[in-house]
Amino acid sequence: MLVAALLALQVAGTVSAAKAACTRTPARTADVEAFVAMSPRRRADTLATVTVCVIARSSTVRIGSYHGELRFDSASVRVVRVEKPEGGMRVENAGLPGRVNFAGAAPDGFAPGALVSVVLRIRTRGIEPALRLTMRELNAVDGTNLLPGLVTSGRP
């Protein structure tokens, strides 16, 4: 019982941290922006929480479906776990070395912000891993393809 309560607190903390990580205004050149945010951590930590965020310039744009891929060097980083926000149908595949594939669909749309959070174990303390984000599909609830107006950034 105690373990379940501690796990619930940890997940709740990660969800609120993911929401905070995604709080920013999209780039001026973007209708929609997808980016990777890493939670603050001490240099001695070997765990890092990375959140994939999507935000739109207009509050009327609602994401209806998405498919993306987060890539990293599997020699220096490994996936500990994947955490997803509530809502819609979401799937992740973290079983491939050096990447996490993620997708989701929600007829009423997803809340703006975090699509997925990934807890990574960094093998060398103090190293900031290079992360590459690719969005393969991004659609509004009305079926509009949002990729043409999308700006994507990872962590160099």
XYZ file of C-alpha atoms in Angstrom:
156
model
C 0.000 0.000 0.000
C 2.786 2.419 0.911
C 4.657 1.626 -2.319
C 1.531 2.357 -4.376
C 1.049 5.692 -2.593
C 4.684 6.695 -3.179
C 4.451 5.730 -6.846
C 1.255 7.794 -7.227
C 2.998 10.833 -5.699
C 5.998 10.376 -7.987
C 3.809 10.140 -11.114
C 1.727 13.160 -10.020
C 4.937 15.145 -9.514
C 6.213 14.144 -12.959
C 2.907 15.118 -14.611
C 2.950 18.584 -13.007
C 6.643 18.985 -13.913
C 5.845 18.022 -17.514
C 3.073 20.624 -17.629
C 5.440 23.301 -16.311
C 8.153 22.283 -18.816
C 5.788 22.951 -21.711
C 4.837 26.472 -20.652
C 6.153 28.909 -23.236
C 4.984 30.919 -26.239
C 5.550 29.328 -29.662
C 8.279 30.737 -31.897
C 7.100 33.679 -33.999
C 7.659 31.712 -37.193
C 5.487 28.804 -36.037
C 1.770 28.130 -36.107
C 2.582 25.105 -33.958
C 5.818 24.260 -32.163
C 7.075 20.875 -30.979
C 10.063 20.844 -28.652
C 11.927 18.818 -26.059
C 12.166 20.127 -22.493
C 14.439 18.574 -19.874
C 13.613 18.942 -16.199
C 16.258 20.744 -14.147
C 18.674 18.381 -12.468
C 21.870 18.470 -10.460
C 25.075 17.578 -12.283
C 25.483 14.498 -10.087
C 22.063 13.076 -11.083
C 21.986 10.220 -13.543
C 18.217 10.400 -14.117
C 16.643 13.052 -16.327
C 13.006 13.576 -17.272
C 12.553 14.682 -20.861
C 9.164 15.938 -22.047
C 7.984 16.250 -25.638
C 5.740 19.326 -25.859
C 3.447 20.695 -28.566
C 1.952 24.176 -28.341
C -0.037 26.177 -30.880
C -0.009 29.931 -31.415
C -3.839 29.984 -31.537
C -5.852 28.658 -28.617
C -8.464 27.401 -31.108
C -6.089 24.786 -32.553
C -6.596 21.413 -30.856
C -4.295 18.476 -31.587
C -6.385 15.469 -32.663
C -3.598 13.030 -33.517
C 0.173 12.819 -33.525
C 3.067 10.472 -34.224
C 6.629 11.314 -33.279
C 10.044 9.924 -32.508
C 12.619 10.940 -29.914
C 16.182 9.796 -30.718
C 19.317 9.698 -28.554
C 22.678 7.925 -28.309
C 21.926 4.486 -26.835
C 25.558 4.089 -25.749
C 25.219 6.950 -23.262
C 21.493 7.010 -22.442
C 18.832 4.388 -21.772
C 15.101 4.600 -21.125
C 14.007 3.900 -17.551
C 10.278 4.483 -18.124
C 7.770 6.357 -20.250
C 5.007 8.428 -18.655
C 2.027 9.776 -20.534
C -0.544 12.406 -19.615
C -4.177 11.410 -19.301
C -6.627 11.741 -22.143
C -7.106 10.165 -25.534
C -5.478 6.969 -26.677
C -1.680 7.041 -26.446
C 0.936 4.419 -27.240
C 4.700 4.383 -26.869
C 7.441 2.018 -27.965
C 10.650 2.365 -25.956
C 11.968 -1.086 -26.850
C 14.219 0.047 -29.693
C 17.757 1.148 -28.771
C 18.268 4.883 -29.077
C 14.677 5.923 -29.631
C 11.159 6.209 -28.303
C 8.281 6.214 -30.779
C 5.024 7.724 -29.559
C 1.573 8.320 -31.038
C -1.884 9.300 -29.944
C -5.384 10.183 -31.036
C -8.272 11.967 -29.321
C -11.475 12.906 -31.168
C -12.026 15.902 -28.855
C -8.353 16.875 -28.927
C -5.472 16.790 -26.468
C -4.774 19.495 -23.939
C -1.897 21.709 -25.115
C 1.500 20.838 -23.703
C 3.054 17.471 -22.929
C 2.578 14.581 -25.328
C 4.884 12.211 -23.473
C 7.603 12.247 -20.802
C 10.563 9.887 -20.797
C 12.764 9.207 -17.796
C 16.315 8.567 -19.012
C 19.331 7.121 -17.227
C 22.463 8.982 -18.286
C 25.500 6.746 -17.932
C 28.031 9.550 -17.415
C 27.233 12.075 -14.703
C 27.136 15.717 -15.748
C 26.521 14.993 -19.439
C 23.561 16.621 -21.197
C 22.384 14.112 -23.811
C 21.721 15.184 -27.391
C 18.063 14.543 -28.213
C 16.471 14.722 -31.669
C 12.728 15.099 -32.100
C 10.912 14.242 -35.316
C 7.176 14.680 -35.710
C 5.899 12.357 -38.443
C 2.213 13.274 -38.095
C 0.401 16.154 -36.439
C -3.281 16.811 -37.154
C -5.951 19.074 -35.722
C -9.273 17.623 -34.561
C -10.869 18.784 -37.847
C -8.304 16.737 -39.818
C -6.109 19.684 -40.865
C -2.477 18.669 -41.353
C -0.435 20.850 -38.976
C 3.007 19.733 -40.209
C 3.421 22.561 -42.781
C 3.251 25.225 -40.008
C 5.255 23.200 -37.478
C 8.638 24.198 -36.073
C 10.444 21.362 -34.276
C 13.430 21.544 -31.956
C 15.315 18.973 -29.911
C 18.243 19.425 -27.543
C 21.611 19.673 -29.352
